[in-house]
Short mmCIF file of C-alpha atoms in Angstrom, two decimals:
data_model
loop_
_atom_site.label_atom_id
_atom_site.label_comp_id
_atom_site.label_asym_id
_atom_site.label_seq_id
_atom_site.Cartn_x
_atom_site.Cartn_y
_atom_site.Cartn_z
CA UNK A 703 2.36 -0.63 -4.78
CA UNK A 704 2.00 0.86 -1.93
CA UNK A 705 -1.57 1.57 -2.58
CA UNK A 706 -3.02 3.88 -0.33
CA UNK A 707 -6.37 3.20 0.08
CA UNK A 708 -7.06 6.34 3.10
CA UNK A 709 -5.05 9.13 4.83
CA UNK A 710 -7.89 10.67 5.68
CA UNK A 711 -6.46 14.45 4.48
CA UNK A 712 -9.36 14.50 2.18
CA UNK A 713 -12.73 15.79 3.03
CA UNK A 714 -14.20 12.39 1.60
CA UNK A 715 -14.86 10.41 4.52
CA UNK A 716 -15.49 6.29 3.55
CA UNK A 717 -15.14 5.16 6.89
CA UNK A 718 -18.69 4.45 9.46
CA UNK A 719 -18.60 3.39 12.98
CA UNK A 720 -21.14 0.80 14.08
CA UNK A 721 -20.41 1.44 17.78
CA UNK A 722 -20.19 5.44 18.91
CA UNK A 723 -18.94 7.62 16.56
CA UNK A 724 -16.52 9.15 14.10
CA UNK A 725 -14.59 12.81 13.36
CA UNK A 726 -12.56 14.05 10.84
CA UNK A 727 -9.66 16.33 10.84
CA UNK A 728 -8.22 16.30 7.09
CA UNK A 729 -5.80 19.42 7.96
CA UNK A 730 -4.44 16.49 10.65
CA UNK A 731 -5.32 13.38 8.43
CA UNK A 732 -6.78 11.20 11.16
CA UNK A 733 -10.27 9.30 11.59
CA UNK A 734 -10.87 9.79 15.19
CA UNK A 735 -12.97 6.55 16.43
CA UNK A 736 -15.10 7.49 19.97
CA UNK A 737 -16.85 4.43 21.36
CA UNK A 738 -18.15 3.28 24.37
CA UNK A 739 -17.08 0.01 26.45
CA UNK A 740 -20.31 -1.60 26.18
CA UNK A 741 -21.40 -3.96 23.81
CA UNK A 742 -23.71 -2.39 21.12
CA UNK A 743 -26.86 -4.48 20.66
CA UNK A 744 -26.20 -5.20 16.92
CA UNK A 745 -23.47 -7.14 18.46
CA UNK A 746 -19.92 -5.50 17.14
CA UNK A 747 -18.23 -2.45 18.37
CA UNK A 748 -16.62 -2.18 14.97
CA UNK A 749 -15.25 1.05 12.23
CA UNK A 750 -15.83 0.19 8.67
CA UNK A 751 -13.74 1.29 5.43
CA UNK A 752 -15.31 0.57 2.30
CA UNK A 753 -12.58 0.43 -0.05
CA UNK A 754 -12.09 -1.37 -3.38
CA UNK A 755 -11.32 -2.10 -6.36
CA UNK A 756 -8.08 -3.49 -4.84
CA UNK A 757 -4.96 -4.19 -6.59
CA UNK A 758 -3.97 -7.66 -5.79
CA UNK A 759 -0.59 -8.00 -7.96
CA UNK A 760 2.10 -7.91 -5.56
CA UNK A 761 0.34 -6.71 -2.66
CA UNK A 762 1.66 -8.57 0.64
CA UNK A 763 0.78 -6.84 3.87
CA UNK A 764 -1.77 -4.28 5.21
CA UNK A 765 -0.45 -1.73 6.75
CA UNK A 766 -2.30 0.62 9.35
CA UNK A 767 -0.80 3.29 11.26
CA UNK A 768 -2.88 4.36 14.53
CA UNK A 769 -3.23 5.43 18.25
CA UNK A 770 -5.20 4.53 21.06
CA UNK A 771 -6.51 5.96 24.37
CA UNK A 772 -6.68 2.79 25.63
CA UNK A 773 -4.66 -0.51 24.98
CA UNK A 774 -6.86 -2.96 23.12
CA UNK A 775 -6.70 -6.25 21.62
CA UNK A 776 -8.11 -5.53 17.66
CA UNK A 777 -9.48 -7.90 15.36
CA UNK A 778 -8.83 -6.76 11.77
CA UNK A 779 -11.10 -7.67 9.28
CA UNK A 780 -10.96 -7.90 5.42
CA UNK A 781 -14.63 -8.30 3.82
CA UNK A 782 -14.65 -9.91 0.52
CA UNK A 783 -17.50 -9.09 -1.33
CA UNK A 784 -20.53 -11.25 -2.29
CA UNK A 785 -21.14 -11.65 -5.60
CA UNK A 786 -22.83 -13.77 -7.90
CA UNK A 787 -22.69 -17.34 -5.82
CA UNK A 788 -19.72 -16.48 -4.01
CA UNK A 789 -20.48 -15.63 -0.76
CA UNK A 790 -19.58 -12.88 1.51
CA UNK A 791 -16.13 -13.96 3.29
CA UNK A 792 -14.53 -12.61 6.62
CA UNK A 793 -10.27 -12.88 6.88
CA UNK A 794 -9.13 -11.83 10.38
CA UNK A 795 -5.81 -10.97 11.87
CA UNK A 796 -5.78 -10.07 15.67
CA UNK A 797 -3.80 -7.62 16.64
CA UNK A 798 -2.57 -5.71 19.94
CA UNK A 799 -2.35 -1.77 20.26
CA UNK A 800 -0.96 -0.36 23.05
CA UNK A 801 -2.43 3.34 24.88
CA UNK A 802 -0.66 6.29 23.73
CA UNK A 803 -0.95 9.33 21.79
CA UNK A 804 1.92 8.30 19.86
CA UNK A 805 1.24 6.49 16.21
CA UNK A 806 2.54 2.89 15.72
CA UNK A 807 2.31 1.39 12.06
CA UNK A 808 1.36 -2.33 11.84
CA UNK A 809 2.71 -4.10 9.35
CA UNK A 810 0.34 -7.14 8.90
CA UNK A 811 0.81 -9.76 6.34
CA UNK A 812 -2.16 -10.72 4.17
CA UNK A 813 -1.26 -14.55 4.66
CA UNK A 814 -1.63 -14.26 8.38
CA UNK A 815 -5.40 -13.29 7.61
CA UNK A 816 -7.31 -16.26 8.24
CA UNK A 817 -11.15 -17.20 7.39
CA UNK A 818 -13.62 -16.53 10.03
CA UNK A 819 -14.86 -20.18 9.52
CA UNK A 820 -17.83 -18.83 12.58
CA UNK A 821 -19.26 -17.02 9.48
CA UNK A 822 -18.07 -19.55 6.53
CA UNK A 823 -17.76 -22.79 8.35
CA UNK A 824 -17.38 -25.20 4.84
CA UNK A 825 -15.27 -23.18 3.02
CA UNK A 826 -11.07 -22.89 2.75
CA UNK A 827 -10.55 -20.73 0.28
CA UNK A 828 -7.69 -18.13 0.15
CA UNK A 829 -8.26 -14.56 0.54
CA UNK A 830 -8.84 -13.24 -2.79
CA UNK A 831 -7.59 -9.35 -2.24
CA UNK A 832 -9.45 -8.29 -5.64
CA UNK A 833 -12.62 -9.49 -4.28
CA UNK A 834 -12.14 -7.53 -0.74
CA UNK A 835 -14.79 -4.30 -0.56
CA UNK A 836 -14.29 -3.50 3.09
CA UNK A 837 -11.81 -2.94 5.79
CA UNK A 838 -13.14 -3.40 9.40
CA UNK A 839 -11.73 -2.99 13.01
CA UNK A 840 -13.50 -4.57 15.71
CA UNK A 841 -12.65 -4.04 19.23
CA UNK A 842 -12.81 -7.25 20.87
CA UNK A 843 -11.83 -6.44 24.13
CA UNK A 844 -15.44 -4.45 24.10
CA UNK A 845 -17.05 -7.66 22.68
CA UNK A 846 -15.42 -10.07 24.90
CA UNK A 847 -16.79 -7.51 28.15
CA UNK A 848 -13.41 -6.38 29.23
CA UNK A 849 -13.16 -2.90 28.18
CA UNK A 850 -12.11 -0.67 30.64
CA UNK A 851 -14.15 2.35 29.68
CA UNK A 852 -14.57 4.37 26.61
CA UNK A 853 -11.76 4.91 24.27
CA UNK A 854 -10.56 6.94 21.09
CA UNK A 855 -8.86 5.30 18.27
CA UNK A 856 -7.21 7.25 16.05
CA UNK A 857 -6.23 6.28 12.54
CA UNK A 858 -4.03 8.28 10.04
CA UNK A 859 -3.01 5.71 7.34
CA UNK A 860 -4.49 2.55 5.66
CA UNK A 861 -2.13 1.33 2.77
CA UNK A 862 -1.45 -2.15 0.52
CA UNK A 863 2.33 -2.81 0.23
CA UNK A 864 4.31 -5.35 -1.39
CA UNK A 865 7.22 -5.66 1.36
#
């Protein structure tokens, strides 16, 4: 550790937006998120990584460094996979990130994740950071109807560390 899981400074993009749209600029290294304040009708105004296999030895925080347009209230999301009879889990940090053009890094420790219990509401178990396949960011001020209009998120750097 650190394991970087994106930079985005190659030209292989694993990163889809279910609300608006994504660029690319690997000569910059950022994933530039456009998406509108409305609620989509699938429900999430969200950008998904698929990452994984994960290293889970010694790994302690997420770290994402980013910009926004707009200030907005984030929900961060790591998807453990469902396999065999385990089922599909959601752990979710919330996180704030103010308008600017300049990059802040957040620093989020994987203990503060906690399980969606909306989509698992019997279970307690611990994220498992081997078993996580995806990385998602949901914009909940867009979910929760108080966006205040479209906005650009811009993400250079998605990394495991282990301080």
């Amino acid at each position: 550790l650190p394991f970087l899981l994106d930079n985005f400074e190659t030209d292989l993009l694993a990163w889809l937006a279910v609300a608006g749209g994504v660029t690319h600029d690997a000569k910059a290294g950022e994933l530039l998120w456009h998406y509108p304040p409305t609620k989509p009708d699938n429900g999430f105004a969200a950008l998904i990584g698929l990452v994984g296999p994960l290293p889970a030895q010694g790994a302690r925080h997420l770290v994402l460094t980013l910009h926004s347009e707009r200030a907005r209230h984030l929900a961060v999301i790591l998807q453990e996979e469902k396999r065999g009879t385990r089922p599909q889990r959601w752990y979710v940090k919330q996180v704030d990130v103010p308008a600017g053009d300049k990059a802040v890094t957040l620093t989020l420790g994987l203990n503060e994740f906690a399980l969606d219990h909306n989509k698992n509401p019997n279970d307690n178990k611990p994220l498992q950071v081997e078993n996580v396949n995806a990385v998602i960011l949901g914009d909940m001020d867009v979910m929760q109807g108080q966006a205040d209009g479209e906005n650009t998120l811009a993400l250079s750097e998605v990394l495991l560390s282990a301080d």
